[in-house]
PDB file of C-alpha atoms in Angstrom:
ATOM      1  CA  MET L   1     136.387 125.241  98.198  1.00  0.00           C
ATOM      2  CA  SER L   2     135.185 127.829  96.444  1.00  0.00           C
ATOM      3  CA  LYS L   3     132.059 128.945  94.633  1.00  0.00           C
ATOM      4  CA  TYR L   4     131.628 132.387  92.762  1.00  0.00           C
ATOM      5  CA  ALA L   5     127.905 134.203  92.538  1.00  0.00           C
ATOM      6  CA  ASP L   6     125.450 137.296  91.811  1.00  0.00           C
ATOM      7  CA  ALA L   7     123.036 136.593  94.312  1.00  0.00           C
ATOM      8  CA  ILE L   8     122.981 134.616  97.418  1.00  0.00           C
ATOM      9  CA  VAL L   9     119.537 133.261  98.559  1.00  0.00           C
ATOM     10  CA  VAL L  10     119.802 132.523 102.299  1.00  0.00           C
ATOM     11  CA  GLY L  11     116.948 130.099 102.748  1.00  0.00           C
ATOM     12  CA  GLY L  12     115.941 126.930 100.357  1.00  0.00           C
ATOM     13  CA  GLY L  13     111.569 126.945 101.322  1.00  0.00           C
ATOM     14  CA  ILE L  14     109.550 128.431  98.753  1.00  0.00           C
ATOM     15  CA  VAL L  15     110.353 131.666  99.166  1.00  0.00           C
ATOM     16  CA  GLY L  16     113.845 131.481  99.204  1.00  0.00           C
ATOM     17  CA  LEU L  17     113.478 129.486  95.680  1.00  0.00           C
ATOM     18  CA  SER L  18     111.033 131.919  94.241  1.00  0.00           C
ATOM     19  CA  ILE L  19     113.263 134.312  94.356  1.00  0.00           C
ATOM     20  CA  ALA L  20     116.208 132.145  93.391  1.00  0.00           C
ATOM     21  CA  TYR L  21     114.150 131.256  90.458  1.00  0.00           C
ATOM     22  CA  ARG L  22     113.030 135.527  88.764  1.00  0.00           C
ATOM     23  CA  LEU L  23     117.224 135.800  89.696  1.00  0.00           C
ATOM     24  CA  SER L  24     118.516 132.921  87.545  1.00  0.00           C
ATOM     25  CA  SER L  25     115.374 133.812  84.875  1.00  0.00           C
ATOM     26  CA  ASN L  26     117.285 137.268  84.539  1.00  0.00           C
ATOM     27  CA  GLY L  27     120.531 136.033  84.243  1.00  0.00           C
ATOM     28  CA  TYR L  28     121.997 135.939  87.675  1.00  0.00           C
ATOM     29  CA  ARG L  29     124.645 133.830  88.882  1.00  0.00           C
ATOM     30  CA  VAL L  30     122.863 132.452  91.818  1.00  0.00           C
ATOM     31  CA  ILE L  31     123.534 130.289  95.207  1.00  0.00           C
ATOM     32  CA  VAL L  32     120.919 129.503  97.157  1.00  0.00           C
ATOM     33  CA  VAL L  33     122.166 127.916 101.248  1.00  0.00           C
ATOM     34  CA  ASP L  34     119.894 126.489 103.799  1.00  0.00           C
ATOM     35  CA  GLU L  35     120.855 125.828 107.502  1.00  0.00           C
ATOM     36  CA  GLN L  36     117.508 122.959 107.378  1.00  0.00           C
ATOM     37  CA  ASP L  37     116.372 120.436 105.633  1.00  0.00           C
ATOM     38  CA  ASP L  38     113.533 119.996 104.112  1.00  0.00           C
ATOM     39  CA  SER L  39     110.747 118.564 106.895  1.00  0.00           C
ATOM     40  CA  LYS L  40     111.618 121.934 109.016  1.00  0.00           C
ATOM     41  CA  LYS L  41     110.766 124.340 106.491  1.00  0.00           C
ATOM     42  CA  ALA L  42     108.417 127.166 107.474  1.00  0.00           C
ATOM     43  CA  SER L  43     106.833 126.719 103.753  1.00  0.00           C
ATOM     44  CA  TYR L  44     105.020 123.625 105.220  1.00  0.00           C
ATOM     45  CA  ALA L  45     103.094 126.140 107.787  1.00  0.00           C
ATOM     46  CA  ASN L  46     100.037 126.921 106.317  1.00  0.00           C
ATOM     47  CA  ALA L  47      99.690 123.768 104.608  1.00  0.00           C
ATOM     48  CA  GLY L  48     100.052 125.303 100.759  1.00  0.00           C
ATOM     49  CA  TYR L  49      96.661 127.575 101.295  1.00  0.00           C
ATOM     50  CA  ILE L  50      96.951 130.725  99.168  1.00  0.00           C
ATOM     51  CA  SER L  51      94.201 133.039 100.643  1.00  0.00           C
ATOM     52  CA  PRO L  52      93.721 136.637  98.579  1.00  0.00           C
ATOM     53  CA  SER L  53      89.753 135.929 100.554  1.00  0.00           C
ATOM     54  CA  LEU L  54      90.031 134.651 104.068  1.00  0.00           C
ATOM     55  CA  GLY L  55      93.743 136.154 105.105  1.00  0.00           C
ATOM     56  CA  PRO L  56      92.779 139.887 104.923  1.00  0.00           C
ATOM     57  CA  ILE L  57      89.205 139.374 106.292  1.00  0.00           C
ATOM     58  CA  SER L  58      89.887 137.225 109.406  1.00  0.00           C
ATOM     59  CA  LEU L  59      92.084 140.652 110.143  1.00  0.00           C
ATOM     60  CA  THR L  60      89.003 141.363 112.446  1.00  0.00           C
ATOM     61  CA  ARG L  61      87.949 142.307 116.287  1.00  0.00           C
ATOM     62  CA  GLY L  62      85.092 140.011 115.651  1.00  0.00           C
ATOM     63  CA  GLY L  63      86.698 137.506 113.837  1.00  0.00           C
ATOM     64  CA  LEU L  64      89.456 136.821 116.190  1.00  0.00           C
ATOM     65  CA  ILE L  65      86.974 137.458 119.535  1.00  0.00           C
ATOM     66  CA  ASP L  66      85.059 134.590 117.556  1.00  0.00           C
ATOM     67  CA  LEU L  67      87.581 131.897 117.270  1.00  0.00           C
ATOM     68  CA  ILE L  68      89.103 132.207 120.888  1.00  0.00           C
ATOM     69  CA  LYS L  69      85.578 131.626 121.907  1.00  0.00           C
ATOM     70  CA  TRP L  70      85.579 128.454 119.636  1.00  0.00           C
ATOM     71  CA  TYR L  71      88.777 127.606 120.877  1.00  0.00           C
ATOM     72  CA  LEU L  72      87.774 127.676 124.948  1.00  0.00           C
ATOM     73  CA  SER L  73      84.238 126.143 124.288  1.00  0.00           C
ATOM     74  CA  ASN L  74      85.638 123.125 121.690  1.00  0.00           C
ATOM     75  CA  GLY L  75      86.940 120.774 124.956  1.00  0.00           C
ATOM     76  CA  LYS L  76      89.108 118.896 122.586  1.00  0.00           C
ATOM     77  CA  VAL L  77      91.349 121.364 121.689  1.00  0.00           C
ATOM     78  CA  LYS L  78      93.813 122.848 124.036  1.00  0.00           C
ATOM     79  CA  VAL L  79      94.529 126.266 123.276  1.00  0.00           C
ATOM     80  CA  SER L  80      97.786 126.712 122.807  1.00  0.00           C
ATOM     81  CA  LYS L  81      99.778 127.955 126.004  1.00  0.00           C
ATOM     82  CA  ASP L  82     101.914 130.147 124.694  1.00  0.00           C
ATOM     83  CA  LEU L  83      99.004 132.264 123.053  1.00  0.00           C
ATOM     84  CA  LEU L  84      97.762 132.258 127.049  1.00  0.00           C
ATOM     85  CA  PHE L  85     100.299 132.790 128.560  1.00  0.00           C
ATOM     86  CA  SER L  86     103.087 134.127 127.041  1.00  0.00           C
ATOM     87  CA  MET L  87     103.597 138.122 127.954  1.00  0.00           C
ATOM     88  CA  LYS L  88     104.359 139.465 124.242  1.00  0.00           C
ATOM     89  CA  GLY L  89     101.205 136.866 123.297  1.00  0.00           C
ATOM     90  CA  MET L  90      98.788 138.411 125.606  1.00  0.00           C
ATOM     91  CA  LEU L  91      99.920 142.754 125.108  1.00  0.00           C
ATOM     92  CA  TRP L  92      99.895 141.888 121.890  1.00  0.00           C
ATOM     93  CA  LEU L  93      96.342 140.170 121.912  1.00  0.00           C
ATOM     94  CA  LYS L  94      95.291 143.134 123.946  1.00  0.00           C
ATOM     95  CA  GLU L  95      95.737 145.598 122.093  1.00  0.00           C
ATOM     96  CA  PHE L  96      94.498 143.505 118.986  1.00  0.00           C
ATOM     97  CA  ILE L  97      90.819 143.824 120.448  1.00  0.00           C
ATOM     98  CA  LYS L  98      91.166 147.774 121.539  1.00  0.00           C
ATOM     99  CA  ASN L  99      90.744 148.432 117.711  1.00  0.00           C
ATOM    100  CA  LYS L 100      87.320 147.916 116.443  1.00  0.00           C
ATOM    101  CA  GLU L 101      89.080 146.602 113.089  1.00  0.00           C
ATOM    102  CA  VAL L 102      93.029 146.311 111.695  1.00  0.00           C
ATOM    103  CA  SER L 103      93.766 149.044 109.249  1.00  0.00           C
ATOM    104  CA  ILE L 104      92.561 148.667 105.688  1.00  0.00           C
ATOM    105  CA  SER L 105      95.387 149.503 104.133  1.00  0.00           C
ATOM    106  CA  ASN L 106      97.128 146.568 105.801  1.00  0.00           C
ATOM    107  CA  ALA L 107      94.663 144.162 104.524  1.00  0.00           C
ATOM    108  CA  LYS L 108      94.780 145.258 101.605  1.00  0.00           C
ATOM    109  CA  ALA L 109      98.021 144.889 101.320  1.00  0.00           C
ATOM    110  CA  ILE L 110      97.835 141.364 102.355  1.00  0.00           C
ATOM    111  CA  ARG L 111      95.361 140.415  99.662  1.00  0.00           C
ATOM    112  CA  ASP L 112      97.818 141.980  97.086  1.00  0.00           C
ATOM    113  CA  MET L 113     100.453 139.316  97.943  1.00  0.00           C
ATOM    114  CA  ALA L 114      97.709 137.075  98.269  1.00  0.00           C
ATOM    115  CA  LEU L 115      96.535 138.081  94.270  1.00  0.00           C
ATOM    116  CA  TYR L 116      99.709 138.013  93.245  1.00  0.00           C
ATOM    117  CA  ALA L 117     101.105 134.655  94.329  1.00  0.00           C
ATOM    118  CA  ILE L 118      97.995 133.218  92.573  1.00  0.00           C
ATOM    119  CA  GLU L 119      99.262 134.817  89.278  1.00  0.00           C
ATOM    120  CA  TRP L 120     102.756 133.408  89.992  1.00  0.00           C
ATOM    121  CA  TYR L 121     102.079 129.934  91.069  1.00  0.00           C
ATOM    122  CA  LYS L 122      99.973 129.956  87.626  1.00  0.00           C
ATOM    123  CA  GLY L 123     102.125 130.967  85.571  1.00  0.00           C
ATOM    124  CA  LEU L 124     104.948 128.348  87.414  1.00  0.00           C
ATOM    125  CA  SER L 125     102.859 125.792  87.200  1.00  0.00           C
ATOM    126  CA  LYS L 126     102.939 125.286  83.334  1.00  0.00           C
ATOM    127  CA  LEU L 127     106.598 124.545  83.931  1.00  0.00           C
ATOM    128  CA  ILE L 128     106.983 122.329  86.723  1.00  0.00           C
ATOM    129  CA  ASN L 129     103.750 120.049  88.195  1.00  0.00           C
ATOM    130  CA  PHE L 130     102.527 120.727  92.224  1.00  0.00           C
ATOM    131  CA  ASN L 131      99.412 120.401  92.070  1.00  0.00           C
ATOM    132  CA  TYR L 132      98.272 123.773  92.093  1.00  0.00           C
ATOM    133  CA  LYS L 133      93.965 124.393  92.084  1.00  0.00           C
ATOM    134  CA  VAL L 134      92.392 127.283  92.394  1.00  0.00           C
ATOM    135  CA  ASN L 135      89.098 125.457  94.061  1.00  0.00           C
ATOM    136  CA  GLY L 136      87.982 128.678  96.086  1.00  0.00           C
ATOM    137  CA  LEU L 137      87.629 128.259  99.828  1.00  0.00           C
ATOM    138  CA  LEU L 138      84.052 126.861 102.329  1.00  0.00           C
ATOM    139  CA  GLU L 139      83.427 128.046 105.543  1.00  0.00           C
ATOM    140  CA  VAL L 140      81.148 125.775 106.740  1.00  0.00           C
ATOM    141  CA  TYR L 141      78.352 126.525 109.305  1.00  0.00           C
ATOM    142  CA  SER L 142      75.863 124.527 112.019  1.00  0.00           C
ATOM    143  CA  SER L 143      73.824 127.137 112.001  1.00  0.00           C
ATOM    144  CA  SER L 144      72.091 130.669 110.520  1.00  0.00           C
ATOM    145  CA  ASN L 145      73.083 132.589 113.821  1.00  0.00           C
ATOM    146  CA  THR L 146      77.003 131.613 113.465  1.00  0.00           C
ATOM    147  CA  LEU L 147      76.472 132.454 109.457  1.00  0.00           C
ATOM    148  CA  GLU L 148      74.952 135.948 110.895  1.00  0.00           C
ATOM    149  CA  SER L 149      77.548 136.175 113.042  1.00  0.00           C
ATOM    150  CA  ARG L 150      79.777 135.578 110.309  1.00  0.00           C
ATOM    151  CA  LEU L 151      78.594 137.700 107.947  1.00  0.00           C
ATOM    152  CA  LYS L 152      78.386 140.900 110.128  1.00  0.00           C
ATOM    153  CA  HIS L 153      82.187 140.225 110.910  1.00  0.00           C
ATOM    154  CA  ILE L 154      83.289 140.235 107.301  1.00  0.00           C
ATOM    155  CA  THR L 155      80.626 142.202 104.894  1.00  0.00           C
ATOM    156  CA  GLY L 156      82.350 145.321 105.569  1.00  0.00           C
ATOM    157  CA  MET L 157      85.907 144.340 104.857  1.00  0.00           C
ATOM    158  CA  CYS L 158      84.786 141.992 101.384  1.00  0.00           C
ATOM    159  CA  ASN L 159      82.963 145.293 100.334  1.00  0.00           C
ATOM    160  CA  LYS L 160      86.132 147.766 100.401  1.00  0.00           C
ATOM    161  CA  LEU L 161      88.181 144.915  99.353  1.00  0.00           C
ATOM    162  CA  ASN L 162      86.583 143.686  96.103  1.00  0.00           C
ATOM    163  CA  ILE L 163      86.660 140.087  97.440  1.00  0.00           C
ATOM    164  CA  ARG L 164      84.476 137.776  96.475  1.00  0.00           C
ATOM    165  CA  TYR L 165      81.872 135.428  97.776  1.00  0.00           C
ATOM    166  CA  GLU L 166      78.886 133.432  97.700  1.00  0.00           C
ATOM    167  CA  VAL L 167      76.248 132.372 100.325  1.00  0.00           C
ATOM    168  CA  LEU L 168      75.660 128.738  99.892  1.00  0.00           C
ATOM    169  CA  SER L 169      72.696 126.387 101.238  1.00  0.00           C
ATOM    170  CA  LYS L 170      73.406 123.147 102.204  1.00  0.00           C
ATOM    171  CA  SER L 171      72.079 121.402  99.538  1.00  0.00           C
ATOM    172  CA  ARG L 172      74.281 123.260  97.358  1.00  0.00           C
ATOM    173  CA  VAL L 173      77.451 122.311 100.061  1.00  0.00           C
ATOM    174  CA  LYS L 174      76.237 118.643  99.716  1.00  0.00           C
ATOM    175  CA  GLU L 175      77.121 119.067  95.894  1.00  0.00           C
ATOM    176  CA  LEU L 176      80.628 120.162  96.337  1.00  0.00           C
ATOM    177  CA  GLU L 177      81.228 118.629  99.261  1.00  0.00           C
ATOM    178  CA  PRO L 178      79.208 114.856  99.609  1.00  0.00           C
ATOM    179  CA  ARG L 179      81.361 114.038 102.934  1.00  0.00           C
ATOM    180  CA  LEU L 180      80.387 117.003 105.192  1.00  0.00           C
ATOM    181  CA  LYS L 181      78.316 116.131 107.808  1.00  0.00           C
ATOM    182  CA  LYS L 182      76.073 118.619 110.092  1.00  0.00           C
ATOM    183  CA  VAL L 183      76.274 121.119 107.596  1.00  0.00           C
ATOM    184  CA  GLU L 184      73.328 123.634 107.406  1.00  0.00           C
ATOM    185  CA  TYR L 185      75.226 126.239 105.736  1.00  0.00           C
ATOM    186  CA  ALA L 186      78.633 127.445 103.772  1.00  0.00           C
ATOM    187  CA  ILE L 187      80.312 130.632 102.633  1.00  0.00           C
ATOM    188  CA  TYR L 188      82.291 130.071  99.861  1.00  0.00           C
ATOM    189  CA  TYR L 189      85.363 132.214  98.234  1.00  0.00           C
ATOM    190  CA  PRO L 190      85.998 131.037  94.727  1.00  0.00           C
ATOM    191  CA  GLU L 191      89.054 132.815  94.693  1.00  0.00           C
ATOM    192  CA  ASP L 192      91.531 131.106  97.245  1.00  0.00           C
ATOM    193  CA  ALA L 193      93.576 128.438  95.737  1.00  0.00           C
ATOM    194  CA  MET L 194      95.827 125.562  97.572  1.00  0.00           C
ATOM    195  CA  LEU L 195      99.016 123.760  96.191  1.00  0.00           C
ATOM    196  CA  ASN L 196     101.474 121.096  97.685  1.00  0.00           C
ATOM    197  CA  PRO L 197     104.833 122.602  99.314  1.00  0.00           C
ATOM    198  CA  LYS L 198     106.771 119.286  98.983  1.00  0.00           C
ATOM    199  CA  MET L 199     106.186 118.552  95.421  1.00  0.00           C
ATOM    200  CA  LEU L 200     106.739 122.657  94.784  1.00  0.00           C
ATOM    201  CA  MET L 201     110.283 122.980  96.437  1.00  0.00           C
ATOM    202  CA  SER L 202     111.172 119.289  95.075  1.00  0.00           C
ATOM    203  CA  ASN L 203     110.347 120.286  91.811  1.00  0.00           C
ATOM    204  CA  LEU L 204     111.219 123.970  91.610  1.00  0.00           C
ATOM    205  CA  ARG L 205     114.518 123.004  93.139  1.00  0.00           C
ATOM    206  CA  MET L 206     115.455 120.585  89.822  1.00  0.00           C
ATOM    207  CA  LEU L 207     114.459 122.514  88.025  1.00  0.00           C
ATOM    208  CA  LEU L 208     116.953 125.575  89.649  1.00  0.00           C
ATOM    209  CA  SER L 209     119.296 123.060  89.475  1.00  0.00           C
ATOM    210  CA  SER L 210     118.763 122.220  85.851  1.00  0.00           C
ATOM    211  CA  MET L 211     119.933 126.379  85.244  1.00  0.00           C
ATOM    212  CA  GLY L 212     122.238 126.296  86.726  1.00  0.00           C
ATOM    213  CA  VAL L 213     122.023 127.074  90.310  1.00  0.00           C
ATOM    214  CA  MET L 214     123.878 125.924  93.129  1.00  0.00           C
ATOM    215  CA  PHE L 215     123.131 124.369  96.795  1.00  0.00           C
ATOM    216  CA  LEU L 216     124.668 124.358  99.630  1.00  0.00           C
ATOM    217  CA  LYS L 217     122.370 122.747 102.879  1.00  0.00           C
ATOM    218  CA  ASN L 218     123.570 122.350 106.376  1.00  0.00           C
ATOM    219  CA  ILE L 219     125.155 125.711 106.450  1.00  0.00           C
ATOM    220  CA  LYS L 220     125.606 126.809 110.365  1.00  0.00           C
ATOM    221  CA  HIS L 221     127.931 129.947 109.061  1.00  0.00           C
ATOM    222  CA  ILE L 222     128.337 132.309 106.011  1.00  0.00           C
ATOM    223  CA  GLU L 223     131.312 134.880 105.517  1.00  0.00           C
ATOM    224  CA  TYR L 224     131.807 136.868 102.446  1.00  0.00           C
ATOM    225  CA  SER L 225     133.451 139.500 100.201  1.00  0.00           C
ATOM    226  CA  ASN L 226     132.860 141.413  97.079  1.00  0.00           C
ATOM    227  CA  TYR L 227     134.983 141.785  94.462  1.00  0.00           C
ATOM    228  CA  LYS L 228     134.376 142.808  90.951  1.00  0.00           C
ATOM    229  CA  ASP L 229     133.474 139.186  89.783  1.00  0.00           C
ATOM    230  CA  GLY L 230     130.875 138.378  92.122  1.00  0.00           C
ATOM    231  CA  ILE L 231     131.191 137.104  95.838  1.00  0.00           C
ATOM    232  CA  SER L 232     133.389 134.862  97.215  1.00  0.00           C
ATOM    233  CA  ILE L 233     131.666 132.332 100.015  1.00  0.00           C
ATOM    234  CA  ALA L 234     134.102 131.259 102.810  1.00  0.00           C
ATOM    235  CA  TYR L 235     130.872 128.443 104.607  1.00  0.00           C
ATOM    236  CA  ILE L 236     131.699 126.216 107.214  1.00  0.00           C
ATOM    237  CA  ASN L 237     129.027 123.790 107.826  1.00  0.00           C
ATOM    238  CA  ALA L 238     128.341 121.128 110.969  1.00  0.00           C
ATOM    239  CA  ASP L 239     131.486 119.398 110.318  1.00  0.00           C
ATOM    240  CA  GLY L 240     134.203 122.095 109.880  1.00  0.00           C
ATOM    241  CA  VAL L 241     135.261 124.328 106.907  1.00  0.00           C
ATOM    242  CA  ASP L 242     134.494 123.058 103.123  1.00  0.00           C
TER     243      ASP L 242
END
C-alpha cells in the first residue's frame, strides 16, 4: 500500500501531533507514524504540567542538593537506583554540583519555551478541549527555615528571568487549598499551567484526521524515497510488509 505526503512526523505524542497540526495548517500533506500505543508515550511523563516558573528556577545547585537531602531523609521514598548507582548519572551529578548555578542562558531558554507553550495551548484550547487551565503552582513548606532556604536559592534566578512569585501565609494557603494540612507557608507561581495529556492527544488526533492527516501505527521500520510530488513510504510493521 502506498501513501504520499509532503512531511512525515515520527511519533504520535503531544510534540509529534503539534508539529503535524502546524504543518497541516500550512497546507502540507502529513503522515504521522508511531511505534507505540498511547499508554507508553513520554507525553505522560510530567502529568501535563507546563512550567515557565518552576522549571527554570529548579536548575540550581542548592535546589538539587535540597531535593537529594529530602529523598534521603524520607524513609517512605526510595531513591531510584538509576540515580544513585548509574555511573553516567553520578558523573553528571558531580559536574552539576561543582557549578554554583546553571547558566542563566540555559534557564532563559527553558523559560522562553514554556512561555511559548502557554500561548500555544491557549490558542489550541479554543479549538479542542483538554482541560487547559492556568491556575499557577503552589510550593508548600512546613517551617520558616525551609521556606527561607528555598527563597535563598530562587530569588536571584527569579529576578534575572522576571519570574513572578508570591510568598503566602498559612491562612492564604488554606483559602486556596483547604485540604492541605501541616502547611505553614507557600510560594505561589501564577504563570504555571496544567492540561490533560490523554484528552489532548485524543482530541488533537481527531482534529488532525478531520484535516486530512493520515496515521500509521505499530511501525517498526520506515524506508522512503524522495519524489517531486512527495515522499513514497514503504513501511514494515510487526506483522510484515503492508
